[in-house]
XYZ file of C-alpha atoms in Angstrom:
424
model
C 28.259 -12.834 26.450
C 26.142 -10.980 23.919
C 24.126 -12.784 21.230
C 24.203 -11.474 17.665
C 20.966 -10.638 15.859
C 21.286 -11.252 12.128
C 19.168 -10.248 9.150
C 17.066 -13.325 8.313
C 16.500 -14.755 4.835
C 14.179 -12.345 3.029
C 12.970 -14.534 0.199
C 14.120 -15.924 -3.096
C 16.613 -13.669 -4.956
C 16.373 -10.954 -2.258
C 19.809 -10.252 -0.769
C 19.270 -7.010 1.126
C 16.686 -4.743 2.695
C 16.311 -1.394 4.430
C 16.208 -1.071 8.197
C 12.894 0.734 8.414
C 12.426 1.067 12.184
C 13.855 -0.046 15.496
C 11.065 -1.517 17.618
C 13.209 -1.752 20.737
C 15.654 0.727 22.296
C 18.995 -0.133 23.897
C 18.457 -1.114 27.507
C 14.969 -2.518 26.891
C 14.297 -6.132 27.752
C 13.200 -8.475 24.981
C 11.674 -11.934 24.990
C 12.546 -14.838 22.717
C 11.144 -14.229 19.199
C 9.991 -10.721 20.135
C 10.485 -8.323 17.174
C 13.217 -5.755 17.740
C 13.322 -4.164 14.266
C 11.422 -4.070 10.992
C 13.028 -4.390 7.577
C 11.608 -3.150 4.308
C 12.211 -5.269 1.223
C 11.144 -4.840 -2.379
C 7.642 -5.986 -1.549
C 6.887 -6.268 2.144
C 8.002 -5.381 5.640
C 9.694 -8.132 7.644
C 10.158 -8.121 11.410
C 13.462 -9.282 12.901
C 12.907 -11.331 16.075
C 15.297 -11.683 18.980
C 16.875 -15.172 19.069
C 17.149 -15.081 22.884
C 15.636 -13.407 25.906
C 17.666 -10.593 27.417
C 18.358 -6.896 26.948
C 19.013 -5.026 23.719
C 22.636 -4.030 24.266
C 23.644 -2.481 20.948
C 22.236 -1.285 17.623
C 24.790 -1.542 14.816
C 22.801 0.206 12.087
C 20.610 3.287 11.923
C 17.104 3.532 10.502
C 17.269 3.930 6.739
C 20.479 1.920 6.326
C 20.712 -0.874 3.771
C 21.493 -4.230 5.384
C 22.403 -7.503 3.713
C 21.005 -10.909 4.557
C 23.130 -12.412 7.339
C 24.476 -9.066 8.558
C 24.616 -8.500 12.329
C 22.344 -5.560 13.138
C 22.170 -5.777 16.936
C 23.388 -7.618 20.001
C 21.344 -8.993 22.874
C 22.939 -9.154 26.316
C 21.879 -10.528 29.670
C 20.702 -8.605 32.703
C 18.316 -5.718 33.272
C 19.921 -3.316 30.825
C 21.846 -1.183 33.278
C 24.797 0.426 31.543
C 23.694 -0.901 28.147
C 25.278 0.621 25.072
C 23.423 3.327 23.193
C 22.434 3.188 19.510
C 25.104 4.160 17.010
C 24.300 7.734 15.906
C 24.187 8.751 12.278
C 26.924 11.049 10.985
C 26.217 14.000 8.739
C 26.530 11.837 5.622
C 24.033 9.332 7.028
C 26.585 6.613 7.903
C 26.939 5.104 11.339
C 29.584 6.219 13.826
C 29.773 3.387 16.376
C 32.240 5.251 18.598
C 30.292 8.501 18.830
C 27.984 9.547 21.667
C 24.276 8.790 21.400
C 22.019 11.589 20.218
C 18.274 11.931 20.134
C 17.108 11.191 16.554
C 15.472 14.384 15.312
C 14.617 15.745 11.865
C 17.495 17.517 10.147
C 17.477 20.471 7.793
C 14.997 22.697 9.671
C 16.487 25.232 12.049
C 13.017 25.999 13.385
C 12.274 22.406 14.403
C 11.019 22.193 17.998
C 13.597 21.458 20.657
C 12.850 18.465 22.876
C 11.873 19.125 26.461
C 14.833 18.668 28.794
C 12.734 16.237 30.810
C 12.066 14.044 27.775
C 13.913 10.716 27.550
C 17.237 11.046 25.756
C 16.644 7.940 23.632
C 13.367 9.051 22.054
C 13.233 7.353 18.648
C 10.924 8.223 15.785
C 10.191 6.332 12.590
C 11.022 8.069 9.281
C 7.342 8.847 8.622
C 6.895 10.324 12.085
C 10.084 12.394 11.745
C 8.777 13.859 8.494
C 5.460 14.716 10.129
C 7.237 16.365 13.086
C 9.340 18.427 10.689
C 6.384 19.452 8.583
C 4.055 20.459 11.417
C 6.647 21.945 13.832
C 5.554 20.018 16.912
C 7.620 18.896 19.893
C 7.657 15.056 19.954
C 8.673 15.028 23.608
C 5.263 16.482 24.489
C 3.231 13.933 22.529
C 1.739 10.868 24.185
C 2.306 7.944 21.831
C -0.531 5.511 21.062
C 1.594 3.025 19.118
C 3.244 -0.160 20.261
C 5.084 0.271 23.571
C 3.903 3.895 23.687
C 5.693 4.899 20.477
C 4.562 8.013 18.641
C 2.638 7.423 15.404
C 2.022 9.784 12.514
C -1.606 10.156 13.644
C -0.358 11.259 17.071
C 1.722 13.985 15.415
C -1.197 15.149 13.256
C -3.494 15.296 16.284
C -0.916 17.321 18.222
C -0.491 19.709 15.296
C -4.245 20.171 15.025
C -4.532 20.897 18.739
C -1.657 23.366 18.556
C -3.209 25.233 15.627
C -6.553 25.379 17.412
C -5.048 26.880 20.566
C -2.764 29.359 18.832
C -4.076 32.901 18.470
C -3.337 34.736 15.267
C -0.760 37.479 16.027
C -1.452 41.009 14.921
C 0.327 41.967 11.730
C 3.201 44.399 12.224
C 3.495 47.464 10.051
C 5.853 46.862 7.140
C 7.208 49.049 4.369
C 5.610 48.763 0.916
C 6.683 45.695 -1.041
C 8.420 45.916 -4.384
C 5.810 43.762 -6.089
C 2.768 41.591 -5.461
C 4.831 38.496 -6.141
C 7.358 39.526 -3.504
C 4.526 40.162 -1.043
C 3.146 36.669 -1.548
C 6.537 35.008 -1.271
C 7.432 36.805 1.966
C 4.357 35.553 3.796
C 5.892 32.202 4.741
C 9.133 30.317 4.666
C 9.778 28.191 1.572
C 11.404 24.833 2.312
C 12.299 21.641 0.547
C 12.871 18.227 2.077
C 14.769 15.357 0.502
C 13.481 11.929 1.468
C 15.083 8.785 0.120
C 12.652 6.626 -1.842
C 11.635 3.546 0.073
C 12.708 0.219 -1.364
C 9.065 -0.596 -2.098
C 8.549 2.689 -3.961
C 11.717 2.108 -5.992
C 10.476 -1.337 -6.978
C 7.057 -0.002 -7.951
C 8.648 2.692 -10.095
C 10.960 0.195 -11.778
C 8.204 -2.306 -12.567
C 5.793 0.292 -13.905
C 8.473 1.733 -16.172
C 9.387 -1.772 -17.286
C 5.761 -2.339 -18.296
C 5.731 0.850 -20.363
C 9.042 0.029 -22.025
C 8.204 -3.599 -22.828
C 4.482 -3.949 -23.449
C 2.414 -2.321 -26.193
C -0.035 -0.746 -23.776
C -3.538 0.221 -24.803
C -6.683 0.958 -22.762
C -10.294 0.426 -23.746
C -13.314 1.671 -21.794
C -16.920 0.836 -21.116
C -19.474 1.744 -18.491
C -21.717 -0.467 -16.422
C -25.062 0.043 -14.704
C -24.579 -1.042 -11.097
C -28.305 -1.128 -10.265
C -28.684 -4.925 -10.287
C -25.605 -5.589 -8.154
C -26.534 -2.844 -5.699
C -30.057 -4.230 -5.448
C -28.792 -7.780 -4.838
C -26.321 -6.542 -2.274
C -29.004 -4.514 -0.508
C -31.360 -7.492 -0.294
C -28.856 -10.105 0.842
C -26.045 -8.313 2.671
C -27.486 -8.932 6.155
C -28.159 -12.625 5.518
C -24.760 -12.955 3.852
C -22.923 -11.418 6.793
C -24.920 -13.476 9.301
C -24.087 -16.726 7.507
C -20.495 -16.092 6.463
C -19.276 -13.539 9.005
C -18.129 -11.121 6.291
C -19.777 -8.238 4.433
C -20.826 -8.687 0.835
C -18.891 -6.199 -1.273
C -18.658 -5.339 -4.954
C -15.215 -6.853 -5.568
C -16.464 -10.436 -5.370
C -18.941 -9.707 -8.181
C -16.161 -8.347 -10.387
C -13.783 -11.215 -9.589
C -16.483 -13.742 -10.532
C -17.342 -11.718 -13.650
C -13.662 -11.636 -14.671
C -13.421 -15.409 -14.246
C -16.481 -15.844 -16.465
C -15.184 -13.419 -19.114
C -11.713 -15.021 -19.144
C -13.241 -18.302 -20.312
C -14.483 -16.554 -23.444
C -11.322 -14.482 -23.898
C -8.410 -16.617 -22.573
C -5.720 -14.274 -23.933
C -6.581 -11.747 -21.207
C -5.454 -14.349 -18.673
C -2.278 -15.291 -20.568
C 1.318 -14.031 -20.671
C 4.226 -13.840 -23.097
C 7.412 -15.780 -22.317
C 10.048 -15.378 -25.013
C 8.415 -16.365 -28.288
C 5.658 -18.369 -26.577
C 2.224 -17.530 -25.181
C 1.391 -19.217 -21.881
C -2.335 -19.761 -21.268
C -3.549 -20.474 -17.721
C -6.633 -22.619 -17.123
C -6.997 -20.992 -13.686
C -7.494 -17.382 -12.598
C -5.098 -16.025 -9.975
C -6.294 -12.470 -9.402
C -3.900 -9.825 -8.102
C -5.907 -7.263 -6.160
C -4.332 -3.857 -5.677
C -4.381 -2.972 -1.962
C -3.266 0.314 -0.430
C -0.577 -0.029 2.236
C 1.132 2.690 4.297
C 4.295 2.485 2.175
C 2.694 2.069 -1.240
C 0.481 -0.155 -3.349
C 0.822 -3.917 -2.961
C -0.861 -6.626 -5.020
C -1.507 -9.855 -3.098
C -2.918 -12.717 -5.149
C -6.232 -14.546 -4.756
C -5.253 -18.063 -5.859
C -7.746 -20.003 -8.021
C -10.300 -17.214 -7.670
C -12.400 -18.830 -10.399
C -13.102 -21.764 -8.074
C -13.958 -19.644 -5.021
C -17.361 -18.698 -3.656
C -18.402 -15.089 -3.068
C -17.766 -15.512 0.663
C -14.294 -16.983 0.144
C -13.338 -14.105 -2.132
C -14.605 -11.457 0.308
C -12.826 -13.074 3.269
C -9.561 -13.265 1.340
C -9.734 -9.634 0.248
C -10.594 -8.450 3.774
C -7.648 -10.405 5.168
C -5.316 -8.904 2.561
C -6.469 -5.376 3.385
C -5.960 -5.849 7.125
C -2.496 -7.379 6.802
C -1.391 -4.839 4.189
C -1.935 -2.099 6.776
C 0.104 -3.809 9.481
C 2.796 -4.983 7.054
C 2.352 -8.704 7.702
C 1.733 -9.854 4.126
C 4.217 -12.494 3.045
C 6.246 -12.268 -0.151
C 4.822 -15.568 -1.403
C 1.362 -14.016 -1.273
C 2.347 -11.388 -3.834
C 4.070 -13.641 -6.343
C 2.416 -14.854 -9.490
C -1.005 -13.661 -10.490
C -2.474 -13.997 -13.978
C -4.765 -10.936 -13.986
C -5.140 -7.781 -11.881
C -8.145 -5.818 -10.624
C -7.484 -2.316 -9.297
C -10.287 -0.387 -7.609
C -9.494 3.312 -7.755
C -13.108 4.069 -6.951
C -12.454 3.697 -3.233
C -10.340 6.858 -3.495
C -12.918 8.710 -5.621
C -11.403 8.115 -9.060
C -13.847 8.670 -11.937
C -11.661 7.367 -14.770
C -8.090 6.137 -15.201
C -5.764 4.150 -17.441
C -4.157 1.522 -15.176
C -0.775 -0.005 -16.044
C -0.406 -3.783 -16.301
C 1.565 -5.750 -13.729
C 4.251 -7.698 -15.690
C 4.311 -10.452 -16.795
C 0.515 -10.201 -16.791
C -1.126 -8.950 -19.952
C -4.183 -7.116 -18.641
C -5.566 -5.150 -15.692
C -9.167 -4.171 -15.002
C -9.661 -0.719 -13.458
C -12.783 -0.032 -11.395
C -13.949 3.472 -10.514
C -16.426 5.302 -8.355
C -20.149 4.749 -8.736
C -21.857 7.935 -9.814
C -25.487 8.649 -10.629
C -25.738 9.754 -14.263
C -28.556 10.223 -16.782
C -28.842 7.360 -19.258
C -31.436 6.355 -21.836
C -33.535 3.262 -21.127
C -36.390 2.278 -23.465
C -36.421 5.744 -24.957
C -36.615 7.466 -21.573
C -33.911 9.435 -19.776
C -33.442 7.936 -16.312
C -30.860 8.232 -13.566
C -28.742 5.173 -12.870
C -25.710 4.397 -10.667
C -22.997 4.067 -13.303
C -19.359 3.054 -13.163
C -16.651 3.441 -15.791
C -14.581 0.329 -16.483
C -11.085 0.452 -17.973
C -9.127 -2.476 -19.359
C -5.447 -1.822 -20.032
C -3.807 -4.610 -21.997
C -0.706 -5.677 -23.891
C -1.562 -5.243 -27.556
C 1.206 -7.693 -28.509
C -0.984 -10.484 -27.171
C -4.526 -9.135 -26.965
C -6.334 -7.679 -29.968
C -8.760 -4.794 -29.678
C -11.709 -7.073 -30.483
C -10.754 -9.398 -27.636
C -10.318 -6.545 -25.177
C -13.704 -5.059 -26.041
C -15.357 -8.496 -25.871
C -13.866 -9.093 -22.427
C -15.233 -5.773 -21.105
C -18.640 -6.464 -22.639
C -18.757 -9.835 -20.863
C -17.915 -8.063 -17.583
C -20.649 -5.510 -18.236
C -23.236 -8.189 -19.036
C -22.446 -10.183 -15.890
C -22.607 -7.133 -13.596
C -25.814 -5.789 -15.102
C -27.404 -9.258 -14.897
C -25.757 -11.112 -11.961
C -27.848 -14.204 -12.670
C -25.317 -14.956 -15.400
C -22.745 -15.549 -12.652
C -24.919 -18.284 -11.158
C -25.768 -20.141 -14.364
C -22.337 -19.678 -15.973
C -23.628 -17.748 -18.984
C-alpha cells in the first residue's frame, strides 16, 4: 500500500507554496526523511521529506504548480521501483493530466530547441532555471554530465556546455544575399528574435509587493555622505590573520558597520523605531536585517541583538547566512522581525544607490564599493579609499536632522574605529 506525501506546515499565515523542483524521479528509492521535492514559499525554499522508506511511485503535481499545505503531492510505494508510475505530464495550459503518458520535460516555445538523444533516459527532469538556460543557449541536456545532487544538471553545467559548444563551432561562410531594403532590416535579419514568458517566482512576487508597499506607505527620503575607509582597512590589514587564527572566521567590513550602526542608534533612536497605528515603537535592542543574495532573489535574515555581539560573532553569523542563503536552507523565523537593515551593494560594484526600506522598519543603510578618490586633507589633495553611504528613511518618523546625524555618527566611527571600543 502506498504512503501519501503531504505538503508540510510552511510557517505562520502561509497556506500554500510553489513546487519548485522534484528531487527524486518515479522509480527511485528513497530513505526515511530523504527530501523528494523542494517548495518555494514567500521567503524561503522548503524541502519535503519522505515519511517512509520505499520507492517514489507517483508524482501528483508538476514543477511550477501551486500546492496548499496538507495537499498530497506524491506517493511512496514498497519494492525496487519496477513498474512504478511515471510523473503526471503537464498539459498545454500548464495543468496536470494524471491519465496521460509520461513525457520528457523540455522547454516549450522554441522550435529550434535541441532534441534529446534517443539513448538518453526518458525521465530526464530539469529545474525551471536549467530549462531556461537550455532554451536560451540551445544545448542538448541529454549530452550534459550533471554535477548536481544525484547527477542532476545544474545551470552552471548548461553554461559550461554552451561555452564548449561555441568554442568548437566554426563560423560558417556567409551566403550571397540580395540587397536589403534598409539598414534596419539588415540588422534585424541577422538573428532570430524571441521572447520567453516565465512566471514570477513566489519570492519575487513577495519582494515586488513589499517594495511597492514601502513606496505607497512611507514618506521615503534618502540622505548621503561619504566615508574614508583608510582606518578600517588598516586595522583589518594588521589584524585579519590573528583574527582568523583565533576565531576561525575572516574579519570583514560588515562587522564594523553593524557595530557603528549600533553606536549611532543610541544617539538617534528613531532610526531603530517603527510606526504602529498612531504609536511609535522604540526598540532598546538592534536586530539588523542584512541583505543577502540568493539564487532566487534577495533575502534579509536577521542578526538578533547585534548591538550585544562581538566582531567575531557578527562575522560568523553573516557568513552562515550567506552560505545557507545559497543552498536555500534559511528558516522563515530567521527572516522575521528586524529593526534596521544594512544592504551592501558594493559587493556587486555599485557606486551609489537609494535603497528602499524594509517595512515596518523605518531606515536602511546602503553601503557601496570602495573607490580611490582625490580628497583634501590639511590643505593637500591626497588619494583615499572612499565609500558613499546612503540612508533611506521614513520621513514620517525620522527628521532630516536625525538622518544626517545618524550618518555622521557612522562616518565618525568608521574613520576612527577606536570609538567603537570606547563607546564614543
